Amino acid sequence: MAGSILENLMSMLGPQVVGQAASQLGESPDTVQRGLQTGAAAMLAGLAAKAGQPGFLSQIFGLITNPANSAGALSGVTSNLGSLVSGVSNSPISTLGSQFLSTIFGSNTSAVADSVGRAAGLAGGKSGSLLAMAAPLVLGVLGQHVRQNNLSATDLGNTLKAEAPNFQRFLPAGLGSLFGGATNLAAAAPAKVAAAGNRWLWPIILLVALALLGIWFLNRSKAPVNDAVQTVSNAGTTASSALGDFFKTKLPDGVELNIPKFGIENKLIAFLNDSSKPVDTTSWFNFDRLLFDTGKATLQPSSQEQLANIAAILKAYPNAHVKIGGYTDNTGDAAANVALSDARAKNVMNALVAAGVDPSRLESKGYGDQYPVGDNATEEGRAQNRRIALLVTQK
């Protein structure tokens, strides 16, 4: 497979692939081709934008090099595209594609799909299906590129950054703002040149920044969410030192996990295996390695390991149903805290669905500052109260 990643990917979008998608979606081939091109370029641009984030590339590289993402799997995707579009496929490559999308875009996946759909002229409600179909294609092409060029995760990141300006020409205006990274990659170099020629602006910029900092400091106590709801981005970091040693354990379906002795995974497995412990409304298990963007519901890439573990456990115990609860401390606006805790709990649930868990087995709710487990008068107590927890509702 010669050529750039983008060239190889666009060459896959021929009449056979486009025709199957167009038939399933009831759209014209031209419209679907534009959608596939835009969606594929958006994924590549998202990868390039986030390549510098700690842990992101290793997470993505794990999906790309997954044995399920083989050359044969890519061939199967292109020859059986209809099942992916209609959502009836339960194949490993389809599941990997869902995880791939979630890892790149997180809670912005729907917004990205809407933007792609509008740019292509797709009818409402069809852009999500198109993006779900494009994901295994992008994943498959990246897999072939890595295998044939013997690339490491760092090599792939450098390649994506180098090709980033070419991705931009397929993207609608404003889409880059949803990627959460260095979105305007094509303009990065010119911006540096412009900055060098306008050094006289820096004193003014510094004065403005100091003024804004002063305003922020005076209004800190009024902030409803940003300082009030760090949730597990603080609590999880504090708890990580007490998780104990990691060890390998095998689930009933043969899947092997590497988990900490005192982490949520081991506690959940023990509870599900213990027939003497019935389901109740008080046995909540706290996630201990989830991270969110400050003041937002966006899961950070480093959260994917624990989410994948929990998904694997739930798939190994198919009778189990769970509820995801989101909690905050009591700082800031109560209504804003409830809304953010609910959005975070919902995003965790959606991540489990993307990893292959049947959504009928899951529910979520945000409780805001209700049910504290620590003293809100202390920073340590507030950190304990900012959490995401899981309750087994059926074994």
Tab-separated table of C-alpha atoms in Angstrom:
chain	number	residue	atom	x	y	z
A	1	MET	CA	0.000	0.000	0.000
A	2	ALA	CA	2.000	2.978	-1.263
A	3	GLY	CA	1.239	6.666	-0.824
A	4	SER	CA	0.086	8.791	2.096
A	5	ILE	CA	-2.497	7.737	4.658
A	6	LEU	CA	-5.024	10.156	3.168
A	7	GLU	CA	-4.452	8.943	-0.406
A	8	ASN	CA	-4.790	5.306	0.634
A	9	LEU	CA	-7.957	6.023	2.548
A	10	MET	CA	-9.624	8.014	-0.220
A	11	SER	CA	-8.767	5.282	-2.712
A	12	MET	CA	-10.894	2.895	-0.624
A	13	LEU	CA	-13.969	5.054	-1.181
A	14	GLY	CA	-14.730	3.693	-4.633
A	15	PRO	CA	-18.078	2.819	-6.255
A	16	GLN	CA	-18.471	-0.484	-4.365
A	17	VAL	CA	-18.094	1.064	-0.912
A	18	VAL	CA	-20.024	4.237	-1.726
A	19	GLY	CA	-22.767	2.309	-3.531
A	20	GLN	CA	-23.464	0.044	-0.529
A	21	ALA	CA	-23.661	3.011	1.829
A	22	ALA	CA	-25.859	5.008	-0.544
A	23	SER	CA	-28.254	2.072	-0.904
A	24	GLN	CA	-28.551	1.605	2.853
A	25	LEU	CA	-28.976	5.294	3.628
A	26	GLY	CA	-31.275	6.085	0.720
A	27	GLU	CA	-29.007	8.917	-0.392
A	28	SER	CA	-27.262	9.700	-3.661
A	29	PRO	CA	-23.749	8.279	-4.190
A	30	ASP	CA	-22.333	11.818	-4.510
A	31	THR	CA	-23.778	12.846	-1.140
A	32	VAL	CA	-22.537	9.701	0.588
A	33	GLN	CA	-19.079	10.014	-0.943
A	34	ARG	CA	-18.778	13.576	0.362
A	35	GLY	CA	-19.894	12.364	3.782
A	36	LEU	CA	-17.408	9.494	3.844
A	37	GLN	CA	-14.565	11.738	2.726
A	38	THR	CA	-15.409	14.411	5.295
A	39	GLY	CA	-15.908	11.902	8.102
A	40	ALA	CA	-12.669	10.042	7.337
A	41	ALA	CA	-10.684	13.295	7.133
A	42	ALA	CA	-12.243	14.450	10.423
A	43	MET	CA	-10.975	11.306	12.171
A	44	LEU	CA	-7.473	11.760	10.769
A	45	ALA	CA	-7.471	15.446	11.706
A	46	GLY	CA	-8.694	14.565	15.196
A	47	LEU	CA	-5.849	12.068	15.567
A	48	ALA	CA	-3.295	14.637	14.408
A	49	ALA	CA	-4.707	17.306	16.727
A	50	LYS	CA	-4.505	15.062	19.801
A	51	ALA	CA	-1.269	13.235	18.953
A	52	GLY	CA	0.661	15.270	21.513
A	53	GLN	CA	-1.687	14.538	24.433
A	54	PRO	CA	-0.194	12.199	27.077
A	55	GLY	CA	-1.389	8.623	26.614
A	56	PHE	CA	-3.550	9.343	23.582
A	57	LEU	CA	-1.325	7.805	20.900
A	58	SER	CA	-0.686	4.648	22.894
A	59	GLN	CA	-4.435	4.203	23.349
A	60	ILE	CA	-5.103	4.680	19.632
A	61	PHE	CA	-2.149	2.501	18.650
A	62	GLY	CA	-3.580	-0.302	20.788
A	63	LEU	CA	-6.769	-0.204	18.723
A	64	ILE	CA	-4.901	0.017	15.415
A	65	THR	CA	-2.683	-2.984	16.222
A	66	ASN	CA	-5.495	-5.053	17.734
A	67	PRO	CA	-5.525	-8.516	16.087
A	68	ALA	CA	-9.142	-7.906	15.063
A	69	ASN	CA	-7.945	-5.054	12.819
A	70	SER	CA	-6.325	-7.340	10.257
A	71	ALA	CA	-6.040	-7.046	6.486
A	72	GLY	CA	-8.808	-9.617	6.210
A	73	ALA	CA	-11.047	-7.570	8.483
A	74	LEU	CA	-10.590	-4.490	6.289
A	75	SER	CA	-11.531	-6.532	3.233
A	76	GLY	CA	-14.624	-7.734	5.076
A	77	VAL	CA	-15.631	-4.171	5.916
A	78	THR	CA	-15.471	-3.012	2.312
A	79	SER	CA	-17.414	-6.037	1.057
A	80	ASN	CA	-20.055	-6.013	3.792
A	81	LEU	CA	-20.513	-2.323	4.437
A	82	GLY	CA	-24.302	-2.490	4.646
A	83	SER	CA	-24.315	-4.292	7.991
A	84	LEU	CA	-22.122	-1.591	9.516
A	85	VAL	CA	-24.336	1.200	8.250
A	86	SER	CA	-27.535	-0.425	9.439
A	87	GLY	CA	-26.012	-1.177	12.835
A	88	VAL	CA	-26.703	-4.909	12.793
A	89	SER	CA	-23.034	-5.969	12.751
A	90	ASN	CA	-21.583	-7.295	15.976
A	91	SER	CA	-18.169	-8.025	14.469
A	92	PRO	CA	-14.933	-7.274	16.362
A	93	ILE	CA	-13.873	-4.684	13.772
A	94	SER	CA	-17.199	-2.863	14.187
A	95	THR	CA	-16.707	-2.781	17.971
A	96	LEU	CA	-13.160	-1.503	17.514
A	97	GLY	CA	-14.509	1.203	15.217
A	98	SER	CA	-16.906	2.380	17.935
A	99	GLN	CA	-14.071	2.555	20.463
A	100	PHE	CA	-11.932	4.364	17.892
A	101	LEU	CA	-14.589	7.072	17.404
A	102	SER	CA	-15.139	7.458	21.133
A	103	THR	CA	-11.427	7.775	21.831
A	104	ILE	CA	-10.940	10.480	19.191
A	105	PHE	CA	-14.034	12.604	19.728
A	106	GLY	CA	-15.383	11.606	23.173
A	107	SER	CA	-18.587	13.450	24.036
A	108	ASN	CA	-18.257	15.503	20.824
A	109	THR	CA	-18.932	12.471	18.600
A	110	SER	CA	-22.545	13.471	17.921
A	111	ALA	CA	-21.567	17.074	17.208
A	112	VAL	CA	-18.869	15.931	14.776
A	113	ALA	CA	-21.354	13.609	13.049
A	114	ASP	CA	-23.871	16.467	12.720
A	115	SER	CA	-21.216	18.751	11.228
A	116	VAL	CA	-20.159	16.055	8.749
A	117	GLY	CA	-23.789	15.425	7.797
A	118	ARG	CA	-24.515	19.110	7.203
A	119	ALA	CA	-21.396	19.537	5.082
A	120	ALA	CA	-22.304	16.526	2.933
A	121	GLY	CA	-25.998	17.382	2.685
A	122	LEU	CA	-27.191	14.206	4.436
A	123	ALA	CA	-30.723	14.000	5.753
A	124	GLY	CA	-31.077	14.290	9.523
A	125	GLY	CA	-30.303	11.213	11.605
A	126	LYS	CA	-28.110	9.510	8.991
A	127	SER	CA	-24.739	11.123	9.723
A	128	GLY	CA	-24.139	8.992	12.826
A	129	SER	CA	-24.591	5.796	10.821
A	130	LEU	CA	-22.220	7.061	8.152
A	131	LEU	CA	-19.553	7.967	10.710
A	132	ALA	CA	-19.916	4.556	12.376
A	133	MET	CA	-19.292	2.906	9.010
A	134	ALA	CA	-16.324	5.125	8.169
A	135	ALA	CA	-14.540	4.389	11.462
A	136	PRO	CA	-13.596	0.738	10.684
A	137	LEU	CA	-12.378	1.858	7.247
A	138	VAL	CA	-10.078	4.484	8.754
A	139	LEU	CA	-8.925	2.033	11.411
A	140	GLY	CA	-8.220	-0.614	8.763
A	141	VAL	CA	-6.228	1.725	6.521
A	142	LEU	CA	-4.165	2.917	9.492
A	143	GLY	CA	-3.528	-0.716	10.429
A	144	GLN	CA	-2.242	-1.545	6.960
A	145	HIS	CA	-0.086	1.592	6.898
A	146	VAL	CA	1.468	0.705	10.266
A	147	ARG	CA	2.114	-2.920	9.284
A	148	GLN	CA	3.545	-2.216	5.853
A	149	ASN	CA	5.809	0.598	7.058
A	150	ASN	CA	6.697	-1.013	10.418
A	151	LEU	CA	5.673	2.138	12.323
A	152	SER	CA	5.716	2.747	16.054
A	153	ALA	CA	3.105	4.865	17.814
A	154	THR	CA	5.486	7.847	17.697
A	155	ASP	CA	6.156	7.290	13.990
A	156	LEU	CA	2.427	7.247	13.283
A	157	GLY	CA	1.898	10.451	15.255
A	158	ASN	CA	4.634	12.218	13.298
A	159	THR	CA	3.162	10.993	10.003
A	160	LEU	CA	-0.311	12.255	10.919
A	161	LYS	CA	1.065	15.657	11.933
A	162	ALA	CA	2.985	15.925	8.664
A	163	GLU	CA	-0.138	15.120	6.639
A	164	ALA	CA	-2.437	17.327	8.741
A	165	PRO	CA	-2.588	20.269	6.280
A	166	ASN	CA	-4.009	17.910	3.647
A	167	PHE	CA	-6.819	16.799	5.976
A	168	GLN	CA	-8.050	20.368	6.350
A	169	ARG	CA	-9.269	20.712	2.766
A	170	PHE	CA	-11.970	18.094	3.395
A	171	LEU	CA	-13.263	19.682	6.611
A	172	PRO	CA	-16.114	22.196	6.960
A	173	ALA	CA	-15.402	25.464	8.763
A	174	GLY	CA	-15.488	25.187	12.550
A	175	LEU	CA	-15.211	21.419	12.771
A	176	GLY	CA	-11.652	21.585	14.106
A	177	SER	CA	-12.863	23.245	17.320
A	178	LEU	CA	-14.496	19.929	18.324
A	179	PHE	CA	-11.235	17.980	18.286
A	180	GLY	CA	-9.925	19.269	21.611
A	181	GLY	CA	-6.311	19.630	20.446
A	182	ALA	CA	-4.190	21.791	18.186
A	183	THR	CA	-6.952	22.259	15.634
A	184	ASN	CA	-5.503	24.742	13.179
A	185	LEU	CA	-2.478	22.644	12.277
A	186	ALA	CA	-2.220	23.981	8.737
A	187	ALA	CA	-1.840	27.544	9.971
A	188	ALA	CA	0.620	26.805	12.772
A	189	ALA	CA	3.803	27.826	10.929
A	190	PRO	CA	2.439	31.080	9.430
A	191	ALA	CA	1.165	32.057	12.870
A	192	LYS	CA	4.684	31.770	14.284
A	193	VAL	CA	6.047	34.023	11.532
A	194	ALA	CA	3.315	36.568	12.139
A	195	ALA	CA	4.084	36.559	15.854
A	196	ALA	CA	7.749	37.305	15.179
A	197	GLY	CA	6.800	40.359	13.155
A	198	ASN	CA	4.510	41.782	15.815
A	199	ARG	CA	6.613	41.693	18.983
A	200	TRP	CA	5.398	45.162	19.909
A	201	LEU	CA	1.987	43.639	20.675
A	202	TRP	CA	3.260	41.495	23.516
A	203	PRO	CA	3.302	44.228	26.223
A	204	ILE	CA	-0.330	45.047	25.403
A	205	ILE	CA	-1.290	41.382	25.406
A	206	LEU	CA	0.451	40.926	28.773
A	207	LEU	CA	-1.454	43.861	30.303
A	208	VAL	CA	-4.761	42.490	29.017
A	209	ALA	CA	-3.922	39.042	30.380
A	210	LEU	CA	-3.101	40.502	33.815
A	211	ALA	CA	-6.381	42.417	33.808
A	212	LEU	CA	-8.346	39.285	32.926
A	213	LEU	CA	-6.499	37.359	35.617
A	214	GLY	CA	-7.492	39.977	38.162
A	215	ILE	CA	-11.142	39.792	37.100
A	216	TRP	CA	-11.031	35.991	37.296
A	217	PHE	CA	-9.554	36.127	40.812
A	218	LEU	CA	-12.203	38.560	42.058
A	219	ASN	CA	-14.984	36.368	40.651
A	220	ARG	CA	-13.651	32.950	41.686
A	221	SER	CA	-16.234	32.530	44.414
A	222	LYS	CA	-19.030	33.027	41.861
A	223	ALA	CA	-17.861	30.337	39.462
A	224	PRO	CA	-20.581	27.647	39.255
A	225	VAL	CA	-18.691	24.710	37.804
A	226	ASN	CA	-15.035	25.043	36.809
A	227	ASP	CA	-13.624	25.037	40.347
A	228	ALA	CA	-16.573	23.297	41.927
A	229	VAL	CA	-16.586	20.142	39.877
A	230	GLN	CA	-13.202	18.643	39.156
A	231	THR	CA	-14.737	15.236	40.066
A	232	VAL	CA	-12.590	12.199	39.422
A	233	SER	CA	-9.846	14.207	37.704
A	234	ASN	CA	-8.758	15.062	41.272
A	235	ALA	CA	-10.256	12.208	43.257
A	236	GLY	CA	-8.992	9.564	40.876
A	237	THR	CA	-5.444	10.928	41.035
A	238	THR	CA	-5.495	10.902	44.826
A	239	ALA	CA	-6.882	7.376	44.957
A	240	SER	CA	-4.486	5.904	42.390
A	241	SER	CA	-1.672	5.634	44.935
A	242	ALA	CA	-3.801	3.278	47.054
A	243	LEU	CA	-4.843	0.872	44.291
A	244	GLY	CA	-2.196	-1.745	45.095
A	245	ASP	CA	-0.201	-3.896	42.712
A	246	PHE	CA	-1.538	-4.798	39.283
A	247	PHE	CA	-2.128	-8.463	38.506
A	248	LYS	CA	-3.579	-10.526	35.667
A	249	THR	CA	-6.979	-12.170	36.046
A	250	LYS	CA	-9.033	-14.226	33.607
A	251	LEU	CA	-12.754	-13.608	33.144
A	252	PRO	CA	-15.344	-16.385	32.603
A	253	ASP	CA	-15.250	-15.817	28.834
A	254	GLY	CA	-11.467	-16.262	28.721
A	255	VAL	CA	-10.557	-12.572	28.412
A	256	GLU	CA	-7.519	-11.671	30.528
A	257	LEU	CA	-7.297	-8.301	32.288
A	258	ASN	CA	-4.423	-6.530	34.029
A	259	ILE	CA	-6.052	-4.780	37.004
A	260	PRO	CA	-5.074	-3.295	40.402
A	261	LYS	CA	-5.708	-5.312	43.563
A	262	PHE	CA	-7.900	-2.652	45.185
A	263	GLY	CA	-9.431	-1.125	42.039
A	264	ILE	CA	-13.062	-1.104	40.948
A	265	GLU	CA	-12.481	-3.960	38.501
A	266	ASN	CA	-11.418	-6.459	41.173
A	267	LYS	CA	-14.187	-5.346	43.535
A	268	LEU	CA	-16.825	-5.663	40.817
A	269	ILE	CA	-15.637	-9.134	39.777
A	270	ALA	CA	-15.649	-10.308	43.406
A	271	PHE	CA	-19.188	-8.984	43.914
A	272	LEU	CA	-20.506	-10.628	40.754
A	273	ASN	CA	-18.880	-13.943	41.709
A	274	ASP	CA	-20.175	-13.922	45.289
A	275	SER	CA	-23.611	-15.560	45.300
A	276	SER	CA	-24.019	-14.726	48.995
A	277	LYS	CA	-24.105	-10.991	48.234
A	278	PRO	CA	-27.479	-9.940	46.823
A	279	VAL	CA	-28.079	-6.836	44.739
A	280	ASP	CA	-28.950	-3.795	46.875
A	281	THR	CA	-29.133	-0.017	46.574
A	282	THR	CA	-26.053	0.798	48.663
A	283	SER	CA	-23.173	-1.258	47.200
A	284	TRP	CA	-21.692	1.397	44.904
A	285	PHE	CA	-18.212	0.904	43.417
A	286	ASN	CA	-16.176	4.045	42.697
A	287	PHE	CA	-14.220	4.370	39.452
A	288	ASP	CA	-10.620	5.162	40.338
A	289	ARG	CA	-8.893	5.906	37.028
A	290	LEU	CA	-11.308	8.175	35.146
A	291	LEU	CA	-10.253	11.671	34.120
A	292	PHE	CA	-12.427	14.470	32.698
A	293	ASP	CA	-11.553	17.812	31.186
A	294	THR	CA	-11.924	20.485	33.867
A	295	GLY	CA	-15.485	21.738	34.116
A	296	LYS	CA	-16.596	19.518	31.237
A	297	ALA	CA	-18.081	16.064	30.659
A	298	THR	CA	-15.340	15.091	28.184
A	299	LEU	CA	-13.492	11.925	29.166
A	300	GLN	CA	-9.726	12.133	28.729
A	301	PRO	CA	-7.993	9.388	26.696
A	302	SER	CA	-6.310	7.934	29.781
A	303	SER	CA	-9.770	6.875	31.011
A	304	GLN	CA	-10.135	4.349	28.198
A	305	GLU	CA	-8.163	1.604	29.956
A	306	GLN	CA	-10.553	1.396	32.893
A	307	LEU	CA	-13.625	1.826	30.704
A	308	ALA	CA	-12.437	-1.037	28.486
A	309	ASN	CA	-11.883	-3.206	31.575
A	310	ILE	CA	-15.375	-2.540	32.932
A	311	ALA	CA	-16.885	-3.220	29.510
A	312	ALA	CA	-14.995	-6.517	29.320
A	313	ILE	CA	-16.274	-7.512	32.764
A	314	LEU	CA	-19.873	-6.691	31.877
A	315	LYS	CA	-19.594	-8.686	28.647
A	316	ALA	CA	-18.192	-11.644	30.616
A	317	TYR	CA	-21.188	-11.480	33.001
A	318	PRO	CA	-24.058	-11.015	30.521
A	319	ASN	CA	-26.793	-11.134	33.179
A	320	ALA	CA	-25.414	-8.136	35.052
A	321	HIS	CA	-27.139	-4.768	34.773
A	322	VAL	CA	-25.582	-1.613	36.230
A	323	LYS	CA	-26.307	2.029	36.973
A	324	ILE	CA	-23.691	4.778	36.585
A	325	GLY	CA	-23.913	7.613	39.105
A	326	GLY	CA	-22.207	11.011	38.877
A	327	TYR	CA	-21.453	13.095	41.999
A	328	THR	CA	-19.870	16.449	42.901
A	329	ASP	CA	-18.906	18.381	46.014
A	330	ASN	CA	-21.181	21.180	47.270
A	331	THR	CA	-19.147	24.098	45.875
A	332	GLY	CA	-20.767	26.373	43.300
A	333	ASP	CA	-24.210	26.344	41.733
A	334	ALA	CA	-26.206	23.227	42.704
A	335	ALA	CA	-28.156	23.015	39.431
A	336	ALA	CA	-24.974	23.329	37.343
A	337	ASN	CA	-23.348	20.599	39.412
A	338	VAL	CA	-26.291	18.255	38.879
A	339	ALA	CA	-26.217	18.907	35.128
A	340	LEU	CA	-22.477	18.276	34.866
A	341	SER	CA	-22.565	15.149	37.031
A	342	ASP	CA	-25.423	13.813	34.895
A	343	ALA	CA	-23.538	14.534	31.646
A	344	ARG	CA	-20.422	12.824	32.963
A	345	ALA	CA	-22.320	9.756	34.118
A	346	LYS	CA	-24.049	9.579	30.728
A	347	ASN	CA	-20.735	9.832	28.872
A	348	VAL	CA	-19.305	6.967	30.912
A	349	MET	CA	-22.389	4.906	30.054
A	350	ASN	CA	-22.058	5.810	26.361
A	351	ALA	CA	-18.387	4.799	26.415
A	352	LEU	CA	-19.395	1.358	27.720
A	353	VAL	CA	-21.975	1.065	24.943
A	354	ALA	CA	-19.315	2.034	22.399
A	355	ALA	CA	-17.155	-0.759	23.823
A	356	GLY	CA	-19.858	-3.317	23.057
A	357	VAL	CA	-22.092	-3.432	26.149
A	358	ASP	CA	-25.822	-3.747	25.390
A	359	PRO	CA	-27.392	-0.351	26.273
A	360	SER	CA	-30.480	-2.103	27.700
A	361	ARG	CA	-28.263	-3.249	30.575
A	362	LEU	CA	-27.160	0.266	31.502
A	363	GLU	CA	-28.631	3.409	33.032
A	364	SER	CA	-27.094	6.627	34.372
A	365	LYS	CA	-27.982	9.537	36.633
A	366	GLY	CA	-26.290	12.654	38.005
A	367	TYR	CA	-26.802	13.385	41.699
A	368	GLY	CA	-24.795	16.599	42.072
A	369	ASP	CA	-23.738	17.122	45.693
A	370	GLN	CA	-26.181	14.556	47.117
A	371	TYR	CA	-24.841	11.548	49.052
A	372	PRO	CA	-21.399	12.900	50.053
A	373	VAL	CA	-18.826	10.346	51.194
A	374	GLY	CA	-16.376	12.951	52.533
A	375	ASP	CA	-16.418	16.210	54.493
A	376	ASN	CA	-17.123	19.114	52.138
A	377	ALA	CA	-15.422	21.452	54.622
A	378	THR	CA	-12.014	20.041	53.633
A	379	GLU	CA	-10.273	19.759	50.251
A	380	GLU	CA	-9.672	16.050	50.828
A	381	GLY	CA	-13.362	15.488	51.529
A	382	ARG	CA	-14.428	17.487	48.481
A	383	ALA	CA	-12.077	15.425	46.311
A	384	GLN	CA	-13.691	12.233	47.638
A	385	ASN	CA	-17.153	13.571	46.815
A	386	ARG	CA	-16.245	14.321	43.196
A	387	ARG	CA	-16.662	10.846	41.736
A	388	ILE	CA	-18.285	8.469	39.258
A	389	ALA	CA	-19.641	5.248	40.761
A	390	LEU	CA	-21.285	2.018	39.573
A	391	LEU	CA	-24.162	0.112	41.165
A	392	VAL	CA	-25.058	-3.456	40.154
A	393	THR	CA	-28.856	-3.552	39.743
A	394	GLN	CA	-29.073	-7.133	38.509
A	395	LYS	CA	-26.680	-10.087	38.687
